Coordinates of C-alpha atoms in Angstrom, one line a residue:
Chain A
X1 CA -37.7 11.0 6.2
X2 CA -34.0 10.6 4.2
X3 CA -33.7 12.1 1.2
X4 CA -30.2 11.0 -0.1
X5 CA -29.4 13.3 -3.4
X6 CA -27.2 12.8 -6.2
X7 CA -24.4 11.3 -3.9
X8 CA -20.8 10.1 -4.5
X9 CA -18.1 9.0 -2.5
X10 CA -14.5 8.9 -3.8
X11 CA -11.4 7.4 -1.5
X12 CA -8.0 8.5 -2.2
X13 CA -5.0 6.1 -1.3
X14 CA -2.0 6.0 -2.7
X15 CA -2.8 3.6 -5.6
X16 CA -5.2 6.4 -6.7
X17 CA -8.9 7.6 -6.5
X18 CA -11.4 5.1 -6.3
X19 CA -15.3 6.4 -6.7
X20 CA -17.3 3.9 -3.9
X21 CA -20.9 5.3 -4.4
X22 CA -21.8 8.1 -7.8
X23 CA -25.0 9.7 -8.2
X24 CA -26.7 8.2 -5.9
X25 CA -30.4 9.0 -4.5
X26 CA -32.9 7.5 -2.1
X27 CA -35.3 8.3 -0.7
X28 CA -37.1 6.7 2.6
X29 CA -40.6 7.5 4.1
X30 CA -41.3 8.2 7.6
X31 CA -42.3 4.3 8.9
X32 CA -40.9 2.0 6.0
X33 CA -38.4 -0.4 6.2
X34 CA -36.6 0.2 3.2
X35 CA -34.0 -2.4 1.9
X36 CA -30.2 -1.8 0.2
X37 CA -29.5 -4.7 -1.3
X38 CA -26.4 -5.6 -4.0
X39 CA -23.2 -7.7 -4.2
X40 CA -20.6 -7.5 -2.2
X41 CA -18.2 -4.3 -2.6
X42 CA -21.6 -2.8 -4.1
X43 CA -21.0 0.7 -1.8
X44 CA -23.8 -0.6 0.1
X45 CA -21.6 0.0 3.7
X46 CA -20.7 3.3 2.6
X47 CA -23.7 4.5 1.7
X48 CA -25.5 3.9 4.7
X49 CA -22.3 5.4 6.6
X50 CA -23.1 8.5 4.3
X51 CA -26.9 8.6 6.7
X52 CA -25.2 9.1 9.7
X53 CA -22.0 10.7 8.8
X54 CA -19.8 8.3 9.9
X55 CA -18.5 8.7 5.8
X56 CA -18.8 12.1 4.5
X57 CA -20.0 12.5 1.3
X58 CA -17.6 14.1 -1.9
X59 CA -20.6 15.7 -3.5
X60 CA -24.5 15.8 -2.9
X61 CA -26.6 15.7 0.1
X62 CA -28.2 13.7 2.4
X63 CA -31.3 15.9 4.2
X64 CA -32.9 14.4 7.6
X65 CA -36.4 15.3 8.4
X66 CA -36.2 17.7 5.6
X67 CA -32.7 19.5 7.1
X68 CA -29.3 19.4 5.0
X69 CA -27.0 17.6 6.9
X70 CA -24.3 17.3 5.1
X71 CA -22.7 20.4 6.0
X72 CA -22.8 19.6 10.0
X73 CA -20.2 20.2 12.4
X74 CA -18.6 17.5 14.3
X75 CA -20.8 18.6 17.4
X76 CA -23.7 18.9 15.2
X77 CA -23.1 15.8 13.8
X78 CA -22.7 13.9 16.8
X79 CA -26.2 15.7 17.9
X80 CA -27.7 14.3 14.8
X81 CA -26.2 10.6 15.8
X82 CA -27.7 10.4 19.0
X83 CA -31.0 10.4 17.1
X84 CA -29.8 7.8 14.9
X85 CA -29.0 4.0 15.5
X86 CA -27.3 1.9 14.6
X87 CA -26.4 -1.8 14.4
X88 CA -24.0 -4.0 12.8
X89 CA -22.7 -7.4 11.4
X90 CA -20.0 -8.1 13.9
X91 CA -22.8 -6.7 16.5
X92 CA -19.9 -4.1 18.0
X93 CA -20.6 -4.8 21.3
X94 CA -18.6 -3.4 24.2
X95 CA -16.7 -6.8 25.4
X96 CA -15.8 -5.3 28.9
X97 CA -19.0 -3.8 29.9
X98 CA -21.7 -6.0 31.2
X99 CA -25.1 -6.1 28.7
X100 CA -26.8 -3.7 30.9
X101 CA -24.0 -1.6 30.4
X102 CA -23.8 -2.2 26.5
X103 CA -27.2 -0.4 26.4
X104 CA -26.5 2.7 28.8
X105 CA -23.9 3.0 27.0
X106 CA -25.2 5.8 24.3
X107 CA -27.4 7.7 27.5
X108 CA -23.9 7.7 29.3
X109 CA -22.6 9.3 26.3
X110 CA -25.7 12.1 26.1
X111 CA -25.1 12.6 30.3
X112 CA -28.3 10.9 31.5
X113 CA -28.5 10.4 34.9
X114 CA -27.9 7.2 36.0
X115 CA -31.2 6.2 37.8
X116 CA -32.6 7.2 34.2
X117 CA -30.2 4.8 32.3
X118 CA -30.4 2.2 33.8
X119 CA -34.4 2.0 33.8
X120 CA -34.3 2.5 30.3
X121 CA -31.7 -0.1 29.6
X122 CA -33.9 -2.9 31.8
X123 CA -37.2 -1.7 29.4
X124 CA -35.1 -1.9 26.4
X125 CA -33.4 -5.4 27.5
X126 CA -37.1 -6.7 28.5
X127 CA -37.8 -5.5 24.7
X128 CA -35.6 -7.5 23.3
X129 CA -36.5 -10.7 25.7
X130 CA -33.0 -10.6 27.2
X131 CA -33.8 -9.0 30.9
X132 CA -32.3 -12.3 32.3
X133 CA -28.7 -11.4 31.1
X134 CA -28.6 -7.5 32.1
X135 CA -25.5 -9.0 34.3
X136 CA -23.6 -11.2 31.5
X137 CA -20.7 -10.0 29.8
X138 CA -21.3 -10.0 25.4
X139 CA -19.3 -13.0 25.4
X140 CA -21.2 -15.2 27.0
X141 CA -23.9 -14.8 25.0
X142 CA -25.0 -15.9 21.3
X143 CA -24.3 -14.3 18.3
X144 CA -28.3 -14.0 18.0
X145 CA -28.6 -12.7 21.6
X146 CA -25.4 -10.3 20.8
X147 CA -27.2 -8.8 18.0
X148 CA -30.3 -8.6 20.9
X149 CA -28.4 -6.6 23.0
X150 CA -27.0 -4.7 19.9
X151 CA -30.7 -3.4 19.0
X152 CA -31.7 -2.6 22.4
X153 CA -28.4 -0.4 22.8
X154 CA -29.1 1.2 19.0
X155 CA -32.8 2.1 20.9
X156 CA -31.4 3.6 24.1
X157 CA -31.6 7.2 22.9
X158 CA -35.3 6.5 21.5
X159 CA -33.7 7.3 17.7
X160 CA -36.9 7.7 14.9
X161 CA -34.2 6.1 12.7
X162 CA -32.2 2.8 12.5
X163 CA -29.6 1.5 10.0
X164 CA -28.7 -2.3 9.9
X165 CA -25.4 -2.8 8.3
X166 CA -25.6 -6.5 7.6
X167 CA -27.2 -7.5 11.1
X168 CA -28.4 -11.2 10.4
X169 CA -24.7 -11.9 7.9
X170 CA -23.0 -13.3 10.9
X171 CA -26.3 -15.2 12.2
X172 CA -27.6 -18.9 11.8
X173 CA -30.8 -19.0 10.1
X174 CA -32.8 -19.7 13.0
X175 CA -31.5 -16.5 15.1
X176 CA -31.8 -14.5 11.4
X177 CA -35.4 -15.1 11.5
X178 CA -36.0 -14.3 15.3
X179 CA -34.0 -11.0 15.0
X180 CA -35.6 -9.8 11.6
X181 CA -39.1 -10.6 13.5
X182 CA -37.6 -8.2 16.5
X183 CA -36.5 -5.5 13.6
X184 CA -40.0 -5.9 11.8
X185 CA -42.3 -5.4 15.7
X186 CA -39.5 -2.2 16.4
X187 CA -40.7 -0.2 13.2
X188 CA -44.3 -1.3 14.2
X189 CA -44.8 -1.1 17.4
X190 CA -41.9 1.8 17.9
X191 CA -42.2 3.7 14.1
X192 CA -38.9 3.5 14.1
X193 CA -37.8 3.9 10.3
X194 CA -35.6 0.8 9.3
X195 CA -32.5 1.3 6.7
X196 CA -31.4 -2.5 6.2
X197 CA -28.8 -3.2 4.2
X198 CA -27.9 -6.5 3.3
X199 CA -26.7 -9.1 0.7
X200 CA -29.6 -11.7 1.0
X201 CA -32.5 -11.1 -0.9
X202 CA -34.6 -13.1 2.0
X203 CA -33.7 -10.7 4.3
X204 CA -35.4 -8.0 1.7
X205 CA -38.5 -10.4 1.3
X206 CA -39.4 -11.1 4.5
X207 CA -39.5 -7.5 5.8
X208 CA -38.7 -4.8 2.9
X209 CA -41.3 -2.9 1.4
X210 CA -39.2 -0.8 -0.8
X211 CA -35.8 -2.1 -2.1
X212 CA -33.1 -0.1 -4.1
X213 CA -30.5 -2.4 -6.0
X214 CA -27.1 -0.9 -5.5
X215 CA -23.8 -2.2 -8.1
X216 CA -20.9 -0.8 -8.9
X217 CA -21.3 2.2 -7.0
X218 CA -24.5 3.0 -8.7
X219 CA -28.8 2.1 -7.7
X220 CA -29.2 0.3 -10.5
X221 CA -33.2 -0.6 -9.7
X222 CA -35.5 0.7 -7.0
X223 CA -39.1 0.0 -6.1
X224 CA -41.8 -1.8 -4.1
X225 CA -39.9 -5.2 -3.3
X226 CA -43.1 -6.9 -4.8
X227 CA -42.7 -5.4 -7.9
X228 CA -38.8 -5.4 -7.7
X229 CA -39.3 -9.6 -7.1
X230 CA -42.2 -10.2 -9.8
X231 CA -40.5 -7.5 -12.7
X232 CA -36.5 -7.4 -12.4
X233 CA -35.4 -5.3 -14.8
X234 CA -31.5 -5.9 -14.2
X235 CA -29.2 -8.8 -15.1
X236 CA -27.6 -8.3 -11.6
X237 CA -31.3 -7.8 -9.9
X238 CA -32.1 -11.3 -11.6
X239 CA -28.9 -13.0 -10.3
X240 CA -29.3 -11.8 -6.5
X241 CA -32.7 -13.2 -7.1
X242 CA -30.9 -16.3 -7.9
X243 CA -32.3 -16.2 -11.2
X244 CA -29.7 -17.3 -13.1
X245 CA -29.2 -19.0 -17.0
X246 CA -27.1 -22.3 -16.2
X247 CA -27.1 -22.6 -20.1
X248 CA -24.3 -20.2 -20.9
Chain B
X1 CA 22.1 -25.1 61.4
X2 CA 19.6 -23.3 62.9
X3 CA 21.9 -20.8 64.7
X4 CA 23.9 -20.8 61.5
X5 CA 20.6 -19.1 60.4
X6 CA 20.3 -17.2 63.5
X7 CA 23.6 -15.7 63.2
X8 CA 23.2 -14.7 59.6
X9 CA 19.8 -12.8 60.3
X10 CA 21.4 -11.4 62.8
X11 CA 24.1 -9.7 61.0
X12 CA 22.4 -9.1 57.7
X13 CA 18.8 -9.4 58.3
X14 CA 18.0 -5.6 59.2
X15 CA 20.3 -4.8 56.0
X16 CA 18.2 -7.2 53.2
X17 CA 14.6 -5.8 55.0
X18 CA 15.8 -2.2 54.3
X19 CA 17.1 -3.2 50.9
X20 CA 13.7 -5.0 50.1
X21 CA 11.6 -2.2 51.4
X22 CA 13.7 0.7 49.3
X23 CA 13.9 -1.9 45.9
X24 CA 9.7 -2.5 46.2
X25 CA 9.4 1.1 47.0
X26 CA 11.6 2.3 43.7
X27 CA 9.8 0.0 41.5
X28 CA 6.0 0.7 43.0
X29 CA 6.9 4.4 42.6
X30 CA 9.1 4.5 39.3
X31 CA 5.9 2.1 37.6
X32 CA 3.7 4.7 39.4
X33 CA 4.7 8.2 37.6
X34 CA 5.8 6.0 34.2
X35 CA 1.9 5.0 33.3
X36 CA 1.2 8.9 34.7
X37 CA 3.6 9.5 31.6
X38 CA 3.4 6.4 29.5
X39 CA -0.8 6.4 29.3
X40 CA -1.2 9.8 27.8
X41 CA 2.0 9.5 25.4
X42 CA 0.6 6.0 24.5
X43 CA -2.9 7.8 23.7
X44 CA -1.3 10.6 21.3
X45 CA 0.4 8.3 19.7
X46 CA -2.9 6.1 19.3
X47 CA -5.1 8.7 17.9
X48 CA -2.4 10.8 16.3
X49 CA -2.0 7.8 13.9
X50 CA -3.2 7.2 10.2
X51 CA -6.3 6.7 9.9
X52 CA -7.1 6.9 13.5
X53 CA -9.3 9.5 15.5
X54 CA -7.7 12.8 15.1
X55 CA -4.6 12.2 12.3
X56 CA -1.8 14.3 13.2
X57 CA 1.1 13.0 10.9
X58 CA 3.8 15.5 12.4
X59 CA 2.7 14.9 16.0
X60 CA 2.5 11.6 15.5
X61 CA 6.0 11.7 14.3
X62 CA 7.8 13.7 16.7
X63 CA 6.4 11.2 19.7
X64 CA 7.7 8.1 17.9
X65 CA 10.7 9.6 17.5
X66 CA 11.0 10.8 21.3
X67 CA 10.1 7.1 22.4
X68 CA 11.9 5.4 19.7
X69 CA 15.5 7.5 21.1
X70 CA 14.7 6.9 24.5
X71 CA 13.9 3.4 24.1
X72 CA 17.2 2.9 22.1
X73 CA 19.5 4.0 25.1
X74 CA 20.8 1.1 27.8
X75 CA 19.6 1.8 30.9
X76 CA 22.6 1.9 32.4
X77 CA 23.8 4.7 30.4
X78 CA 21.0 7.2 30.9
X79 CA 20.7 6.3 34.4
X80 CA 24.0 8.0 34.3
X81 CA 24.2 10.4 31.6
X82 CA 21.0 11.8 33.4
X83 CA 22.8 12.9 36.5
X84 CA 23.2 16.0 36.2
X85 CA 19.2 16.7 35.5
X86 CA 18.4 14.1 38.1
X87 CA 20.3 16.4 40.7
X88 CA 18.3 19.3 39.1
X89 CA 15.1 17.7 39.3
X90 CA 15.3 15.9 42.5
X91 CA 18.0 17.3 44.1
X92 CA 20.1 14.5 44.4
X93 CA 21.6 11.9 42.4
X94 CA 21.2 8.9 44.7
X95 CA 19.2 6.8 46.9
X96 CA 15.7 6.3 46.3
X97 CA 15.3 9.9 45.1
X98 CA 18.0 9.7 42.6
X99 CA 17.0 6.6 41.4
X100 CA 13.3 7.0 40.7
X101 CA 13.8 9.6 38.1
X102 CA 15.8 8.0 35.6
X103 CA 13.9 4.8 36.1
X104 CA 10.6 6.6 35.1
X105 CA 12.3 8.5 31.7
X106 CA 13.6 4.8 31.0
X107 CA 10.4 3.3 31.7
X108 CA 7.8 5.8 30.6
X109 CA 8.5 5.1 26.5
X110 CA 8.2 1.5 27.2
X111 CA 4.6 2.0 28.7
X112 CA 3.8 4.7 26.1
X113 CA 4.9 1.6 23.3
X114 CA 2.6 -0.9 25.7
X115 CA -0.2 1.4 25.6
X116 CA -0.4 2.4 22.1
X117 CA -0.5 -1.5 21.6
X118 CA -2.7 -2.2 24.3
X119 CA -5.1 0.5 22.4
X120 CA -4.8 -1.0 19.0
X121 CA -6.3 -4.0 20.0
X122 CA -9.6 -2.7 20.2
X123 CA -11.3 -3.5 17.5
X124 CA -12.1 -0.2 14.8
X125 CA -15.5 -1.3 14.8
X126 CA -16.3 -0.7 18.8
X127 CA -15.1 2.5 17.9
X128 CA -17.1 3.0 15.1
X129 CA -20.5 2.4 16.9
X130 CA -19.4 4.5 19.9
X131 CA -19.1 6.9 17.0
X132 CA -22.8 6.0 15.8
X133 CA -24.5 7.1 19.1
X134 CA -22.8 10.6 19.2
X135 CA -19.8 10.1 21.4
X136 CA -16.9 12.7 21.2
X137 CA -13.3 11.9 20.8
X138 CA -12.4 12.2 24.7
X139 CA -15.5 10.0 24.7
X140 CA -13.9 7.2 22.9
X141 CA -10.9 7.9 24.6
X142 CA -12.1 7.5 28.3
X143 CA -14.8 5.1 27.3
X144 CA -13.9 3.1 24.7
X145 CA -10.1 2.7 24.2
X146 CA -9.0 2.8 27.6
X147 CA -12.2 1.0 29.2
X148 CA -12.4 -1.6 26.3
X149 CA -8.4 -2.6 26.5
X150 CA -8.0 -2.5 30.4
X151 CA -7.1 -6.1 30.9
X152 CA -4.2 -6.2 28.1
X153 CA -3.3 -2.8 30.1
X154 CA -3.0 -4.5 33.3
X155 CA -1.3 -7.1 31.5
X156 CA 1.6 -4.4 30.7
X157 CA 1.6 -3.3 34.2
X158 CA 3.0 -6.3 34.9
X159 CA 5.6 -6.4 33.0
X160 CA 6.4 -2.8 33.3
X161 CA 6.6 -3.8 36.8
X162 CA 8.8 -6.8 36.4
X163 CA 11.6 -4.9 34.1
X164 CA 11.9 -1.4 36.3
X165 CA 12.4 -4.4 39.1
X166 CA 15.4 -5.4 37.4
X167 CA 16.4 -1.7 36.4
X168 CA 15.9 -0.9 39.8
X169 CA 18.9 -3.5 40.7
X170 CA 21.5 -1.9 38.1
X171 CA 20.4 1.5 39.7
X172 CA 21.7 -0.5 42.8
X173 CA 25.6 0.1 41.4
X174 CA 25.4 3.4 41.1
X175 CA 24.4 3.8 44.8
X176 CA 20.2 3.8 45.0
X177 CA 20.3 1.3 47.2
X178 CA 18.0 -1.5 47.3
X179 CA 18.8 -5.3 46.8
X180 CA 20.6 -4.4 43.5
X181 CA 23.3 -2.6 45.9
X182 CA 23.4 -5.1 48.7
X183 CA 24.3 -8.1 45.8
X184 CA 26.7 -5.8 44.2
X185 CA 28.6 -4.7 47.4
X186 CA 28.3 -8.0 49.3
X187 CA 28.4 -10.6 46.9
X188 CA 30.6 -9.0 44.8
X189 CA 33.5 -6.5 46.2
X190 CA 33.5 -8.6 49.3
X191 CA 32.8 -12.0 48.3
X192 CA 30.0 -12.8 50.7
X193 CA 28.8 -15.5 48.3
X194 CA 26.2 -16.0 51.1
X195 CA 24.2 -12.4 50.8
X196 CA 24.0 -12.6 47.1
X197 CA 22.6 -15.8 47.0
X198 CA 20.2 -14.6 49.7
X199 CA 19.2 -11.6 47.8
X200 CA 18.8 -13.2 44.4
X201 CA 16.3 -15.4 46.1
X202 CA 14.6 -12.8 47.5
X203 CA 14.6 -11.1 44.2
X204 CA 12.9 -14.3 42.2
X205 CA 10.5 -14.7 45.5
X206 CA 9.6 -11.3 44.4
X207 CA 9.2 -11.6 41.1
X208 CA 7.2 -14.5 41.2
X209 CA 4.6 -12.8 43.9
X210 CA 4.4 -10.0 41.3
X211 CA 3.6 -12.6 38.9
X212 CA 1.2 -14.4 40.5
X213 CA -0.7 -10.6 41.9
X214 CA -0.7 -9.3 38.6
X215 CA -1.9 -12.2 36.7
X216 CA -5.1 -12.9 39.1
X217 CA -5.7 -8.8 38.7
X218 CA -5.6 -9.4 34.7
X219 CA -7.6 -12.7 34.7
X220 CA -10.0 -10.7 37.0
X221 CA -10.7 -7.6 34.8
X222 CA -10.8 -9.8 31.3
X223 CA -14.3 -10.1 30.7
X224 CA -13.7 -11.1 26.7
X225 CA -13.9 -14.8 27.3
X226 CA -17.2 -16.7 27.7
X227 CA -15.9 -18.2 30.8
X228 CA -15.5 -14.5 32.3
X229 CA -16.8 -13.8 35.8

C-alpha cells in the first residue's frame, strides 16, 4: 500500500523557488493499477520520483506498507528501492551490457550470486517473451522490445511495487498495446501494484482502475476511472478526455 | 641500392631499434600511470559537479583548478621546470626514468579532462534507474559510469597515446632518449638528413599502427550501435 500525504515539492534555482507538486495525497491499494494522469509539466514525474525517493519531498510523507519513509537514510532508502521498480519512457537501458545483463543488473547490485542471476534473468526474459535475445545488446532491439527488457529488469528483485514513468510515450501504438497487456498480466498474475503515469487518457482506460488528475502541481480529481470518464468534474479532466468546446 | 641499404642498417640500425624500443616503452608506460591518475581525478571531478552524484562545489573547484594550471603549461617547460622533483622522485633526470615522470604529470590532466567527458556522456537517466534498483554511489561509479562509457574511454586512450608519443619525442632533446633524441642529434646537430627521415617514418609507421590497434579495440567494445557485435 502507498499512502502519499499532504505532499509538496519546491525546487530552488537561481531564478527562484518554484513549487512542482503542493498538498498532494494518494493513496494506492495493495493489487490496483492506479493511474497519474495530467498535462505535461503537471508534477506528474515528480511525484512518482517522491514513491521511491529518487525526489525528496519538502513537506509531507509518503508511507510504504504502512512505514514512514520519508525520513530514510541513503542506505535505507536504497533498501527500500530494491523492493521497488521501476521503468521509464526513454526505457534506460544499459547500452553496453547485453539484455541478459540489463536484467541482472539490479541482483548484481543486491550481491546475488551469479548462478542465481542469471536464472532469474532467463525466467524473467521468457516472461516478457524476449528469451531469444538474452545475447543482443539494447540497441538492436525495438523500442517495444526495449521497454520488454526494461520490465523484466524492473522485476528482477521480485519488487510488490512498480512505477511507470511514461512507459508506452516513446512507443508506436501497436507495441503500446502489447506492453500495456504485459503491465496489465504482471499485476495479475504477479500482484505486483502498478503506479502508471502517463499523459494519454487511453493508457488510463485500457488498464486503470483508479485515476487521480494531477495540474498545476495539484490532484485536481480522483476516483474509479469509470466514474472519472462518465462524471468529469474538471475543465482540464474534460479536455484530457478530449472533450473539448470548438465553439469558443 | 641494396647494399646502400645494407650499409645504413648496419651503421644505424641497432641505434633506431633501441630508440624504437625506449620511445614505445616511454609512451606505453607514461599512458600507463596517467589513466592510474587521470581515471580517478576524472571521476572526482564527475561526481563532485553540480548537480551530479555527491556535489562538492569546493572539491570540485580545487581539481579544475589543479588540471586547468597543469594543462596550461607547454610541455616543454614542465618537462624542465620539473627537474629537480623528477631527480627526487625517480632519482634521475634522464633516460627512460627521467622522462616518464614529467610525461605522466603532463598527461595525467589531459586524461582526467578525457574522462570527466567520457563520463558525461552517459546519459542522467541510466543513472537514474541504477538509482531506482538500490545501487550505491561506488555502484554507479564502477557499474554505470565507467562500464556504460568504456568505448568513448578507449577512444581517449588513443589519443592519450598518440600525444605522449609526440611528447615523448621533445623529451628526446632533453636527453630521454628514444626516436625524439636520435632525430634531434642526427638529423639535426649533424646533418644526417638520412636518419631523421628514417626516424620520422618510423614515427608515422607508428602512429598509424596505434591508430589502426586502437580503433578496432574501440569499434570492438562499442556495443551502442545496432550493428554492434
Amino acid at each position: 500500500m502507498i499512502e502519499v500525504k499532504s505532499l509538496s515539492k519546491t525546487f530552488t534555482t537561481k531564478s527562484g523557488t518554484h513549487e512542482v507538486l503542493s498538498g498532494i495525497d494518494l493513496h494506492v491499494a495493495d493489487g490496483q493499477i492506479y493511474g497519474i494522469i495530467g498535462p505535461s509539466g503537471a508534477g506528474k514525474s515528480t511525484l512518482v520520483r517522491c514513491i521511491n525517493l529518487l525526489e525528496r519531498p519538502t513537506s509531507g510523507s509518503v508511507v510504504i506498507d504502512g512505514v514512514d519513509v520519508t525520513g530514510f537514510s541513503d542506505k535505507q532508502v536504497r533498501e527500500l528501492r530494491s523492493g521497488i521498480g521501476m521503468i521509464f519512457q526513454d526505457f534506460n537501458l544499459f547500452a553496453q551490457r547485453t539484455v541478459l545483463e540489463n536484467v541482472m543488473f539490479p541482483l548484481e547490485i543486491a550481491h546475488d550470486p551469479r548462478v542465481a542471476r542469471e536464472q532469474r534473468a532467463h525466467a524473467l526474459l521468457d516472461l516478457v517473451g524476449l528469451a531469444d535475445k538474452a545475447g543482443s545488446y539494447p540497441a538492436q532491439l525495438s523500442g517495444g522490445q526495449q521497454q520488454r527488457v526494461a520490465i523484466a529488469r524492473a522485476l528482477a528483485n521480485k519488487p510488490s511495487i512498480l512505477l511507470c514513468d511514461e512507459a508506452t510515450s516513446a512507443l508506436d501504438t501497436i507495441s503500446t498495446l502489447s506492453t500495456l497487456k504485459l503491465l496489465k498480466r504482471i499485476n495479475r498474475e504477479l500482484g505486483v501494484t502498478l503506479v502508471v503515469i502517463t499523459h494519454s487518457m487511453s493508457v488510463i482506460e485500457a488498464i486503470c482502475e483508479n485515476v487521480s488528475v494531477v495540474a498545476d502541481g495539484h490532484v485536481i480529481e480522483h476516483g474509479t476511472v469509470r466514474d472519472i470518464f462518465a462524471h468529469p468534474q474538471n475543465e482540464i479532466t474534460r479536455q484530457l478526455l478530449g472533450k473539448v468546446s470548438w465553439d469558443d | 641500392m641494396t647494399s646502400a641499404i645494407g650499409a645504413f642498417w648496419a651503421q644505424y640500425g641497432s641505434l633506431l631499434v633501441t630508440g624504437t624500443v625506449a620511445t614505445l616503452e616511454m609512451t606505453i608506460i607514461s599512458t600507463l600511470f596517467s589513466y592510474v591518475i587521470g581515471i580517478p581525478l576524472g571521476v572526482l571531478v564527475t561526481v563532485t559537479a553540480h548537480g551530479s552524484l555527491t556535489p562538492h562545489p569546493i572539491l570540485n573547484a580545487v581539481v579544475v583548478w589543479f588540471v586547468n594550471i597543469v594543462r596550461s603549461i607547454p610541455f616543454i617547460i614542465l618537462l624542465v621546470a620539473l627537474m629537480p622533483v623528477t631527480r627526487v622522485v625517480m632519482g634521475t633526470a634522464s633516460g627512460v626514468a627521467g622522462a616518464t615522470f614529467p610525461l605522466v604529470i603532463a598527461a595525467a590532466p589531459f586524461v582526467a579532462r578525457m574522462v570527466e567527458q567520457s563520463l558525461q556522456e552517459v546519459r542522467p537517466g541510466v543513472v537514474e534507474a541504477a538509482q531506482a534498483f538500490g545501487a550505491s554511489n561506488a555502484q554507479i561509479v564502477w557499474k554505470v559510469l565507467l562500464h556504460e562509457a568504456l568505448p568513448s574511454i578507449v577512444r581517449g586512450v588513443l589519443i592519450t597515446f598518440i600525444t605522449l608519443f609526440g611528447y615523448v619525442a621533445m623529451a628526446g632533446a632533453v636527453g630521454a632518449g628514444g626516436l625524439g633524441d636520435i632525430a634531434l642529434r642526427y638529423g639535426y646537430y649533424r646533418y644526417q638528413d638520412t636518419v631523421m627521415v628514417v626516424t620520422l617514418v618510423i614515427l608515422v609507421v607508428l602512429v598509424q599502427i596505434a591508430q589502426s590497434i586502437g580503433d578496432a579495440i574501440a569499434k570492438r567494445v562499442d556495443k551502442r550501435s545496432s550493428l554492434a557485435q
